[in-house]
Amino acid sequence: MSEFIYKFIPMEVNHRFNVHKKEVIDFLDKHIERYDKVELHQYEQIEFIDCGQRFESVVCNHCHHSLLKTWGQLMNVSAQGNFKERSFITPCCGKKTQLDALIYYGDSGFARSSLEVLNPSIDIDDIEIHVFEKVFGCQYKCVISQI
């Protein structure tokens, strides 16, 4: 049986959540009936936050051409510098972009902090997203990872 991790990350890559795990747990207990585990991560450097088995493809944000053949190499080069430099010229249309601007099918992202909720009993919808933003103090996105 698959497990799902809801990974909440700030929209601003270098933003760090300014909350304590207990605050998050209290909030989740009020809004989500059941979940298996909560983890709050503060990373020293930028990390790639992936969607696990849900990853399908990655395409250029300018021309929508598949970048699967070159994406791994681009990620490796950027990872060597701790993802501080994520800009590159696309091989498909020759335009400047960033790894975090690409379109990921199986949403993914880059962040210096994340909140992970394992197997929540409900899907997080738009109403709850606004409530979460008040707790986190920033806009964020949710990367749903399947493991």
PDB file of N, CA, C and O in Angstrom, residues 4-77:
ATOM      1  N   PHE A   4       1.329   8.527   1.494  1.00  0.00           N
ATOM      2  CA  PHE A   4       1.405   9.864   0.927  1.00  0.00           C
ATOM      3  C   PHE A   4       1.939  10.828   1.970  1.00  0.00           C
ATOM      4  O   PHE A   4       1.514  10.804   3.126  1.00  0.00           O
ATOM      5  N   ILE A   5       2.871  11.660   1.534  1.00  0.00           N
ATOM      6  CA  ILE A   5       3.411  12.702   2.398  1.00  0.00           C
ATOM      7  C   ILE A   5       3.045  14.053   1.778  1.00  0.00           C
ATOM      8  O   ILE A   5       3.392  14.314   0.630  1.00  0.00           O
ATOM      9  N   TYR A   6       2.341  14.869   2.523  1.00  0.00           N
ATOM     10  CA  TYR A   6       2.045  16.234   2.105  1.00  0.00           C
ATOM     11  C   TYR A   6       3.204  17.087   2.596  1.00  0.00           C
ATOM     12  O   TYR A   6       3.407  17.232   3.801  1.00  0.00           O
ATOM     13  N   LYS A   7       3.968  17.636   1.655  1.00  0.00           N
ATOM     14  CA  LYS A   7       5.155  18.428   1.979  1.00  0.00           C
ATOM     15  C   LYS A   7       4.840  19.891   1.706  1.00  0.00           C
ATOM     16  O   LYS A   7       4.726  20.304   0.558  1.00  0.00           O
ATOM     17  N   PHE A   8       4.695  20.670   2.754  1.00  0.00           N
ATOM     18  CA  PHE A   8       4.399  22.093   2.636  1.00  0.00           C
ATOM     19  C   PHE A   8       5.717  22.855   2.610  1.00  0.00           C
ATOM     20  O   PHE A   8       6.539  22.707   3.520  1.00  0.00           O
ATOM     21  N   ILE A   9       5.924  23.655   1.545  1.00  0.00           N
ATOM     22  CA  ILE A   9       7.157  24.430   1.409  1.00  0.00           C
ATOM     23  C   ILE A   9       6.818  25.879   1.085  1.00  0.00           C
ATOM     24  O   ILE A   9       5.830  26.148   0.404  1.00  0.00           O
ATOM     25  N   PRO A  10       7.622  26.827   1.583  1.00  0.00           N
ATOM     26  CA  PRO A  10       7.368  28.242   1.263  1.00  0.00           C
ATOM     27  C   PRO A  10       7.519  28.503  -0.230  1.00  0.00           C
ATOM     28  O   PRO A  10       8.356  27.886  -0.896  1.00  0.00           O
ATOM     29  N   MET A  11       6.729  29.418  -0.756  1.00  0.00           N
ATOM     30  CA  MET A  11       6.862  29.809  -2.163  1.00  0.00           C
ATOM     31  C   MET A  11       8.194  30.513  -2.397  1.00  0.00           C
ATOM     32  O   MET A  11       8.788  30.374  -3.454  1.00  0.00           O
ATOM     33  N   GLU A  12       8.669  31.267  -1.414  1.00  0.00           N
ATOM     34  CA  GLU A  12       9.972  31.910  -1.487  1.00  0.00           C
ATOM     35  C   GLU A  12      11.010  30.888  -1.022  1.00  0.00           C
ATOM     36  O   GLU A  12      10.996  30.443   0.128  1.00  0.00           O
ATOM     37  N   VAL A  13      11.902  30.495  -1.916  1.00  0.00           N
ATOM     38  CA  VAL A  13      12.840  29.385  -1.679  1.00  0.00           C
ATOM     39  C   VAL A  13      13.646  29.544  -0.396  1.00  0.00           C
ATOM     40  O   VAL A  13      13.825  28.581   0.347  1.00  0.00           O
ATOM     41  N   ASN A  14      14.127  30.735  -0.096  1.00  0.00           N
ATOM     42  CA  ASN A  14      14.996  30.927   1.069  1.00  0.00           C
ATOM     43  C   ASN A  14      14.248  31.210   2.366  1.00  0.00           C
ATOM     44  O   ASN A  14      14.862  31.316   3.418  1.00  0.00           O
ATOM     45  N   HIS A  15      12.927  31.322   2.294  1.00  0.00           N
ATOM     46  CA  HIS A  15      12.140  31.572   3.507  1.00  0.00           C
ATOM     47  C   HIS A  15      12.169  30.328   4.401  1.00  0.00           C
ATOM     48  O   HIS A  15      12.104  29.205   3.923  1.00  0.00           O
ATOM     49  N   ARG A  16      12.268  30.568   5.687  1.00  0.00           N
ATOM     50  CA  ARG A  16      12.223  29.459   6.639  1.00  0.00           C
ATOM     51  C   ARG A  16      10.976  29.628   7.497  1.00  0.00           C
ATOM     52  O   ARG A  16      10.687  30.726   7.960  1.00  0.00           O
ATOM     53  N   PHE A  17      10.250  28.542   7.693  1.00  0.00           N
ATOM     54  CA  PHE A  17       9.059  28.598   8.532  1.00  0.00           C
ATOM     55  C   PHE A  17       9.457  29.053   9.935  1.00  0.00           C
ATOM     56  O   PHE A  17      10.429  28.575  10.500  1.00  0.00           O
ATOM     57  N   ASN A  18       8.669  29.967  10.477  1.00  0.00           N
ATOM     58  CA  ASN A  18       8.925  30.483  11.808  1.00  0.00           C
ATOM     59  C   ASN A  18       7.860  29.941  12.759  1.00  0.00           C
ATOM     60  O   ASN A  18       7.118  30.694  13.366  1.00  0.00           O
ATOM     61  N   VAL A  19       7.762  28.623  12.841  1.00  0.00           N
ATOM     62  CA  VAL A  19       6.800  27.961  13.720  1.00  0.00           C
ATOM     63  C   VAL A  19       7.504  26.817  14.439  1.00  0.00           C
ATOM     64  O   VAL A  19       8.532  26.319  13.999  1.00  0.00           O
ATOM     65  N   HIS A  20       6.923  26.420  15.552  1.00  0.00           N
ATOM     66  CA  HIS A  20       7.440  25.278  16.294  1.00  0.00           C
ATOM     67  C   HIS A  20       6.570  24.065  16.009  1.00  0.00           C
ATOM     68  O   HIS A  20       5.377  24.192  15.708  1.00  0.00           O
ATOM     69  N   LYS A  21       7.155  22.893  16.110  1.00  0.00           N
ATOM     70  CA  LYS A  21       6.433  21.656  15.795  1.00  0.00           C
ATOM     71  C   LYS A  21       5.153  21.535  16.635  1.00  0.00           C
ATOM     72  O   LYS A  21       4.129  21.114  16.129  1.00  0.00           O
ATOM     73  N   LYS A  22       5.208  21.912  17.900  1.00  0.00           N
ATOM     74  CA  LYS A  22       4.026  21.808  18.744  1.00  0.00           C
ATOM     75  C   LYS A  22       2.875  22.674  18.214  1.00  0.00           C
ATOM     76  O   LYS A  22       1.725  22.242  18.223  1.00  0.00           O
ATOM     77  N   GLU A  23       3.183  23.879  17.732  1.00  0.00           N
ATOM     78  CA  GLU A  23       2.155  24.739  17.144  1.00  0.00           C
ATOM     79  C   GLU A  23       1.498  24.060  15.952  1.00  0.00           C
ATOM     80  O   GLU A  23       0.287  24.112  15.767  1.00  0.00           O
ATOM     81  N   VAL A  24       2.322  23.432  15.135  1.00  0.00           N
ATOM     82  CA  VAL A  24       1.821  22.753  13.943  1.00  0.00           C
ATOM     83  C   VAL A  24       0.944  21.568  14.340  1.00  0.00           C
ATOM     84  O   VAL A  24      -0.140  21.374  13.792  1.00  0.00           O
ATOM     85  N   ILE A  25       1.394  20.790  15.296  1.00  0.00           N
ATOM     86  CA  ILE A  25       0.617  19.628  15.741  1.00  0.00           C
ATOM     87  C   ILE A  25      -0.726  20.079  16.320  1.00  0.00           C
ATOM     88  O   ILE A  25      -1.768  19.489  16.020  1.00  0.00           O
ATOM     89  N   ASP A  26      -0.724  21.140  17.138  1.00  0.00           N
ATOM     90  CA  ASP A  26      -1.979  21.656  17.688  1.00  0.00           C
ATOM     91  C   ASP A  26      -2.927  22.078  16.567  1.00  0.00           C
ATOM     92  O   ASP A  26      -4.123  21.792  16.602  1.00  0.00           O
ATOM     93  N   PHE A  27      -2.377  22.749  15.561  1.00  0.00           N
ATOM     94  CA  PHE A  27      -3.175  23.185  14.418  1.00  0.00           C
ATOM     95  C   PHE A  27      -3.737  21.985  13.660  1.00  0.00           C
ATOM     96  O   PHE A  27      -4.927  21.944  13.339  1.00  0.00           O
ATOM     97  N   LEU A  28      -2.883  21.003  13.372  1.00  0.00           N
ATOM     98  CA  LEU A  28      -3.329  19.829  12.620  1.00  0.00           C
ATOM     99  C   LEU A  28      -4.398  19.052  13.385  1.00  0.00           C
ATOM    100  O   LEU A  28      -5.360  18.570  12.788  1.00  0.00           O
ATOM    101  N   ASP A  29      -4.232  18.937  14.688  1.00  0.00           N
ATOM    102  CA  ASP A  29      -5.217  18.210  15.493  1.00  0.00           C
ATOM    103  C   ASP A  29      -6.599  18.858  15.421  1.00  0.00           C
ATOM    104  O   ASP A  29      -7.612  18.170  15.524  1.00  0.00           O
ATOM    105  N   LYS A  30      -6.651  20.167  15.196  1.00  0.00           N
ATOM    106  CA  LYS A  30      -7.933  20.876  15.086  1.00  0.00           C
ATOM    107  C   LYS A  30      -8.550  20.743  13.700  1.00  0.00           C
ATOM    108  O   LYS A  30      -9.760  20.829  13.543  1.00  0.00           O
ATOM    109  N   HIS A  31      -7.720  20.565  12.664  1.00  0.00           N
ATOM    110  CA  HIS A  31      -8.217  20.628  11.290  1.00  0.00           C
ATOM    111  C   HIS A  31      -8.186  19.312  10.513  1.00  0.00           C
ATOM    112  O   HIS A  31      -8.849  19.189   9.489  1.00  0.00           O
ATOM    113  N   ILE A  32      -7.392  18.374  10.966  1.00  0.00           N
ATOM    114  CA  ILE A  32      -7.297  17.093  10.260  1.00  0.00           C
ATOM    115  C   ILE A  32      -7.603  15.981  11.263  1.00  0.00           C
ATOM    116  O   ILE A  32      -6.978  15.894  12.315  1.00  0.00           O
ATOM    117  N   GLU A  33      -8.549  15.155  10.882  1.00  0.00           N
ATOM    118  CA  GLU A  33      -9.019  14.108  11.788  1.00  0.00           C
ATOM    119  C   GLU A  33      -7.909  13.137  12.200  1.00  0.00           C
ATOM    120  O   GLU A  33      -7.776  12.763  13.363  1.00  0.00           O
ATOM    121  N   ARG A  34      -7.080  12.751  11.208  1.00  0.00           N
ATOM    122  CA  ARG A  34      -6.049  11.741  11.486  1.00  0.00           C
ATOM    123  C   ARG A  34      -4.872  11.940  10.550  1.00  0.00           C
ATOM    124  O   ARG A  34      -5.030  12.300   9.389  1.00  0.00           O
ATOM    125  N   TYR A  35      -3.697  11.688  11.068  1.00  0.00           N
ATOM    126  CA  TYR A  35      -2.471  11.645  10.288  1.00  0.00           C
ATOM    127  C   TYR A  35      -1.490  10.771  11.054  1.00  0.00           C
ATOM    128  O   TYR A  35      -1.638  10.563  12.262  1.00  0.00           O
ATOM    129  N   ASP A  36      -0.498  10.244  10.367  1.00  0.00           N
ATOM    130  CA  ASP A  36       0.415   9.300  11.009  1.00  0.00           C
ATOM    131  C   ASP A  36       1.617   9.959  11.679  1.00  0.00           C
ATOM    132  O   ASP A  36       2.075   9.486  12.718  1.00  0.00           O
ATOM    133  N   LYS A  37       2.115  11.036  11.081  1.00  0.00           N
ATOM    134  CA  LYS A  37       3.348  11.617  11.592  1.00  0.00           C
ATOM    135  C   LYS A  37       3.511  13.034  11.045  1.00  0.00           C
ATOM    136  O   LYS A  37       3.042  13.342   9.954  1.00  0.00           O
ATOM    137  N   VAL A  38       4.197  13.900  11.799  1.00  0.00           N
ATOM    138  CA  VAL A  38       4.511  15.257  11.374  1.00  0.00           C
ATOM    139  C   VAL A  38       6.002  15.487  11.562  1.00  0.00           C
ATOM    140  O   VAL A  38       6.561  15.132  12.602  1.00  0.00           O
ATOM    141  N   GLU A  39       6.633  16.066  10.555  1.00  0.00           N
ATOM    142  CA  GLU A  39       8.044  16.436  10.656  1.00  0.00           C
ATOM    143  C   GLU A  39       8.213  17.856  10.140  1.00  0.00           C
ATOM    144  O   GLU A  39       7.690  18.200   9.082  1.00  0.00           O
ATOM    145  N   LEU A  40       8.944  18.663  10.889  1.00  0.00           N
ATOM    146  CA  LEU A  40       9.272  20.020  10.497  1.00  0.00           C
ATOM    147  C   LEU A  40      10.766  20.061  10.228  1.00  0.00           C
ATOM    148  O   LEU A  40      11.566  19.733  11.102  1.00  0.00           O
ATOM    149  N   HIS A  41      11.146  20.424   9.002  1.00  0.00           N
ATOM    150  CA  HIS A  41      12.557  20.435   8.605  1.00  0.00           C
ATOM    151  C   HIS A  41      13.016  21.862   8.351  1.00  0.00           C
ATOM    152  O   HIS A  41      12.333  22.625   7.668  1.00  0.00           O
ATOM    153  N   GLN A  42      14.182  22.204   8.880  1.00  0.00           N
ATOM    154  CA  GLN A  42      14.869  23.454   8.573  1.00  0.00           C
ATOM    155  C   GLN A  42      16.223  23.042   8.010  1.00  0.00           C
ATOM    156  O   GLN A  42      17.051  22.483   8.719  1.00  0.00           O
ATOM    157  N   TYR A  43      16.437  23.273   6.723  1.00  0.00           N
ATOM    158  CA  TYR A  43      17.650  22.825   6.048  1.00  0.00           C
ATOM    159  C   TYR A  43      18.715  23.922   6.062  1.00  0.00           C
ATOM    160  O   TYR A  43      18.407  25.105   5.959  1.00  0.00           O
ATOM    161  N   GLU A  44      19.968  23.527   6.158  1.00  0.00           N
ATOM    162  CA  GLU A  44      21.082  24.472   6.111  1.00  0.00           C
ATOM    163  C   GLU A  44      21.212  25.103   4.725  1.00  0.00           C
ATOM    164  O   GLU A  44      21.639  26.229   4.590  1.00  0.00           O
ATOM    165  N   GLN A  45      20.857  24.342   3.705  1.00  0.00           N
ATOM    166  CA  GLN A  45      20.963  24.811   2.325  1.00  0.00           C
ATOM    167  C   GLN A  45      19.656  24.511   1.599  1.00  0.00           C
ATOM    168  O   GLN A  45      18.788  23.829   2.128  1.00  0.00           O
ATOM    169  N   ILE A  46      19.530  25.014   0.407  1.00  0.00           N
ATOM    170  CA  ILE A  46      18.342  24.754  -0.408  1.00  0.00           C
ATOM    171  C   ILE A  46      18.302  23.274  -0.776  1.00  0.00           C
ATOM    172  O   ILE A  46      19.327  22.695  -1.159  1.00  0.00           O
ATOM    173  N   GLU A  47      17.139  22.677  -0.670  1.00  0.00           N
ATOM    174  CA  GLU A  47      16.944  21.265  -1.001  1.00  0.00           C
ATOM    175  C   GLU A  47      15.882  21.138  -2.091  1.00  0.00           C
ATOM    176  O   GLU A  47      14.972  21.960  -2.176  1.00  0.00           O
ATOM    177  N   PHE A  48      15.994  20.083  -2.889  1.00  0.00           N
ATOM    178  CA  PHE A  48      14.956  19.754  -3.852  1.00  0.00           C
ATOM    179  C   PHE A  48      13.917  18.918  -3.128  1.00  0.00           C
ATOM    180  O   PHE A  48      14.233  17.898  -2.522  1.00  0.00           O
ATOM    181  N   ILE A  49      12.678  19.361  -3.166  1.00  0.00           N
ATOM    182  CA  ILE A  49      11.569  18.673  -2.500  1.00  0.00           C
ATOM    183  C   ILE A  49      10.782  17.949  -3.586  1.00  0.00           C
ATOM    184  O   ILE A  49      10.127  18.576  -4.411  1.00  0.00           O
ATOM    185  N   ASP A  50      10.869  16.633  -3.584  1.00  0.00           N
ATOM    186  CA  ASP A  50      10.309  15.853  -4.692  1.00  0.00           C
ATOM    187  C   ASP A  50       8.986  15.203  -4.335  1.00  0.00           C
ATOM    188  O   ASP A  50       8.595  15.152  -3.177  1.00  0.00           O
ATOM    189  N   CYS A  51       8.336  14.683  -5.364  1.00  0.00           N
ATOM    190  CA  CYS A  51       7.020  14.056  -5.204  1.00  0.00           C
ATOM    191  C   CYS A  51       7.080  12.531  -5.231  1.00  0.00           C
ATOM    192  O   CYS A  51       6.057  11.878  -5.369  1.00  0.00           O
ATOM    193  N   GLY A  52       8.277  11.981  -5.130  1.00  0.00           N
ATOM    194  CA  GLY A  52       8.416  10.531  -5.082  1.00  0.00           C
ATOM    195  C   GLY A  52       7.903   9.854  -6.341  1.00  0.00           C
ATOM    196  O   GLY A  52       8.192  10.284  -7.461  1.00  0.00           O
ATOM    197  N   GLN A  53       7.103   8.826  -6.165  1.00  0.00           N
ATOM    198  CA  GLN A  53       6.589   8.026  -7.285  1.00  0.00           C
ATOM    199  C   GLN A  53       5.607   8.794  -8.170  1.00  0.00           C
ATOM    200  O   GLN A  53       5.270   8.331  -9.258  1.00  0.00           O
ATOM    201  N   ARG A  54       5.167   9.947  -7.744  1.00  0.00           N
ATOM    202  CA  ARG A  54       4.208  10.734  -8.541  1.00  0.00           C
ATOM    203  C   ARG A  54       4.890  11.495  -9.676  1.00  0.00           C
ATOM    204  O   ARG A  54       4.218  12.047 -10.538  1.00  0.00           O
ATOM    205  N   PHE A  55       6.231  11.508  -9.702  1.00  0.00           N
ATOM    206  CA  PHE A  55       6.951  12.228 -10.747  1.00  0.00           C
ATOM    207  C   PHE A  55       6.671  11.604 -12.105  1.00  0.00           C
ATOM    208  O   PHE A  55       6.816  10.407 -12.304  1.00  0.00           O
ATOM    209  N   GLU A  56       6.239  12.461 -13.066  1.00  0.00           N
ATOM    210  CA  GLU A  56       5.974  11.996 -14.426  1.00  0.00           C
ATOM    211  C   GLU A  56       6.952  12.595 -15.414  1.00  0.00           C
ATOM    212  O   GLU A  56       7.552  11.884 -16.202  1.00  0.00           O
ATOM    213  N   SER A  57       7.087  13.934 -15.386  1.00  0.00           N
ATOM    214  CA  SER A  57       7.970  14.598 -16.339  1.00  0.00           C
ATOM    215  C   SER A  57       8.236  16.028 -15.894  1.00  0.00           C
ATOM    216  O   SER A  57       7.614  16.528 -14.958  1.00  0.00           O
ATOM    217  N   VAL A  58       9.153  16.663 -16.614  1.00  0.00           N
ATOM    218  CA  VAL A  58       9.451  18.074 -16.389  1.00  0.00           C
ATOM    219  C   VAL A  58       9.587  18.717 -17.758  1.00  0.00           C
ATOM    220  O   VAL A  58      10.195  18.151 -18.665  1.00  0.00           O
ATOM    221  N   VAL A  59       8.930  19.889 -17.935  1.00  0.00           N
ATOM    222  CA  VAL A  59       8.937  20.557 -19.237  1.00  0.00           C
ATOM    223  C   VAL A  59       9.355  22.015 -19.073  1.00  0.00           C
ATOM    224  O   VAL A  59       9.246  22.601 -17.997  1.00  0.00           O
ATOM    225  N   CYS A  60       9.797  22.595 -20.175  1.00  0.00           N
ATOM    226  CA  CYS A  60      10.203  23.993 -20.232  1.00  0.00           C
ATOM    227  C   CYS A  60       9.008  24.888 -19.916  1.00  0.00           C
ATOM    228  O   CYS A  60       7.917  24.677 -20.446  1.00  0.00           O
ATOM    229  N   ASN A  61       9.220  25.885 -19.084  1.00  0.00           N
ATOM    230  CA  ASN A  61       8.151  26.808 -18.750  1.00  0.00           C
ATOM    231  C   ASN A  61       7.883  27.827 -19.863  1.00  0.00           C
ATOM    232  O   ASN A  61       6.894  28.542 -19.813  1.00  0.00           O
ATOM    233  N   HIS A  62       8.738  27.862 -20.896  1.00  0.00           N
ATOM    234  CA  HIS A  62       8.526  28.773 -22.023  1.00  0.00           C
ATOM    235  C   HIS A  62       7.827  28.087 -23.200  1.00  0.00           C
ATOM    236  O   HIS A  62       6.841  28.590 -23.711  1.00  0.00           O
ATOM    237  N   CYS A  63       8.358  26.930 -23.620  1.00  0.00           N
ATOM    238  CA  CYS A  63       7.820  26.293 -24.835  1.00  0.00           C
ATOM    239  C   CYS A  63       7.170  24.926 -24.573  1.00  0.00           C
ATOM    240  O   CYS A  63       6.685  24.297 -25.493  1.00  0.00           O
ATOM    241  N   HIS A  64       7.198  24.468 -23.343  1.00  0.00           N
ATOM    242  CA  HIS A  64       6.576  23.202 -22.923  1.00  0.00           C
ATOM    243  C   HIS A  64       7.227  21.958 -23.536  1.00  0.00           C
ATOM    244  O   HIS A  64       6.618  20.888 -23.569  1.00  0.00           O
ATOM    245  N   HIS A  65       8.454  22.078 -24.000  1.00  0.00           N
ATOM    246  CA  HIS A  65       9.208  20.938 -24.524  1.00  0.00           C
ATOM    247  C   HIS A  65       9.725  20.106 -23.346  1.00  0.00           C
ATOM    248  O   HIS A  65      10.120  20.642 -22.317  1.00  0.00           O
ATOM    249  N   SER A  66       9.731  18.795 -23.482  1.00  0.00           N
ATOM    250  CA  SER A  66      10.229  17.912 -22.433  1.00  0.00           C
ATOM    251  C   SER A  66      11.711  18.168 -22.170  1.00  0.00           C
ATOM    252  O   SER A  66      12.504  18.310 -23.104  1.00  0.00           O
ATOM    253  N   LEU A  67      12.076  18.194 -20.902  1.00  0.00           N
ATOM    254  CA  LEU A  67      13.473  18.376 -20.505  1.00  0.00           C
ATOM    255  C   LEU A  67      14.030  17.153 -19.779  1.00  0.00           C
ATOM    256  O   LEU A  67      15.082  17.234 -19.148  1.00  0.00           O
ATOM    257  N   LEU A  68      13.343  16.029 -19.900  1.00  0.00           N
ATOM    258  CA  LEU A  68      13.774  14.831 -19.183  1.00  0.00           C
ATOM    259  C   LEU A  68      15.198  14.405 -19.531  1.00  0.00           C
ATOM    260  O   LEU A  68      15.930  13.921 -18.673  1.00  0.00           O
ATOM    261  N   LYS A  69      15.607  14.597 -20.777  1.00  0.00           N
ATOM    262  CA  LYS A  69      16.941  14.147 -21.193  1.00  0.00           C
ATOM    263  C   LYS A  69      18.055  14.973 -20.564  1.00  0.00           C
ATOM    264  O   LYS A  69      19.147  14.458 -20.336  1.00  0.00           O
ATOM    265  N   THR A  70      17.802  16.248 -20.274  1.00  0.00           N
ATOM    266  CA  THR A  70      18.855  17.120 -19.742  1.00  0.00           C
ATOM    267  C   THR A  70      18.623  17.531 -18.288  1.00  0.00           C
ATOM    268  O   THR A  70      19.540  18.030 -17.641  1.00  0.00           O
ATOM    269  N   TRP A  71      17.445  17.324 -17.779  1.00  0.00           N
ATOM    270  CA  TRP A  71      17.098  17.779 -16.433  1.00  0.00           C
ATOM    271  C   TRP A  71      18.014  17.189 -15.370  1.00  0.00           C
ATOM    272  O   TRP A  71      18.472  17.905 -14.467  1.00  0.00           O
ATOM    273  N   GLY A  72      18.312  15.916 -15.427  1.00  0.00           N
ATOM    274  CA  GLY A  72      19.175  15.275 -14.435  1.00  0.00           C
ATOM    275  C   GLY A  72      20.547  15.929 -14.369  1.00  0.00           C
ATOM    276  O   GLY A  72      21.079  16.195 -13.286  1.00  0.00           O
ATOM    277  N   GLN A  73      21.115  16.216 -15.528  1.00  0.00           N
ATOM    278  CA  GLN A  73      22.422  16.866 -15.575  1.00  0.00           C
ATOM    279  C   GLN A  73      22.334  18.289 -15.008  1.00  0.00           C
ATOM    280  O   GLN A  73      23.209  18.723 -14.256  1.00  0.00           O
ATOM    281  N   LEU A  74      21.285  19.012 -15.360  1.00  0.00           N
ATOM    282  CA  LEU A  74      21.085  20.363 -14.827  1.00  0.00           C
ATOM    283  C   LEU A  74      20.951  20.337 -13.306  1.00  0.00           C
ATOM    284  O   LEU A  74      21.511  21.191 -12.601  1.00  0.00           O
ATOM    285  N   MET A  75      20.224  19.358 -12.795  1.00  0.00           N
ATOM    286  CA  MET A  75      20.064  19.216 -11.342  1.00  0.00           C
ATOM    287  C   MET A  75      21.406  18.902 -10.677  1.00  0.00           C
ATOM    288  O   MET A  75      21.725  19.465  -9.627  1.00  0.00           O
ATOM    289  N   ASN A  76      22.187  18.013 -11.283  1.00  0.00           N
ATOM    290  CA  ASN A  76      23.486  17.654 -10.706  1.00  0.00           C
ATOM    291  C   ASN A  76      24.416  18.856 -10.621  1.00  0.00           C
ATOM    292  O   ASN A  76      25.093  19.056  -9.615  1.00  0.00           O
ATOM    293  N   VAL A  77      24.464  19.648 -11.679  1.00  0.00           N
ATOM    294  CA  VAL A  77      25.318  20.842 -11.693  1.00  0.00           C
ATOM    295  C   VAL A  77      24.859  21.816 -10.602  1.00  0.00           C
ATOM    296  O   VAL A  77      25.675  22.337  -9.837  1.00  0.00           O
TER     297      VAL A  77
END
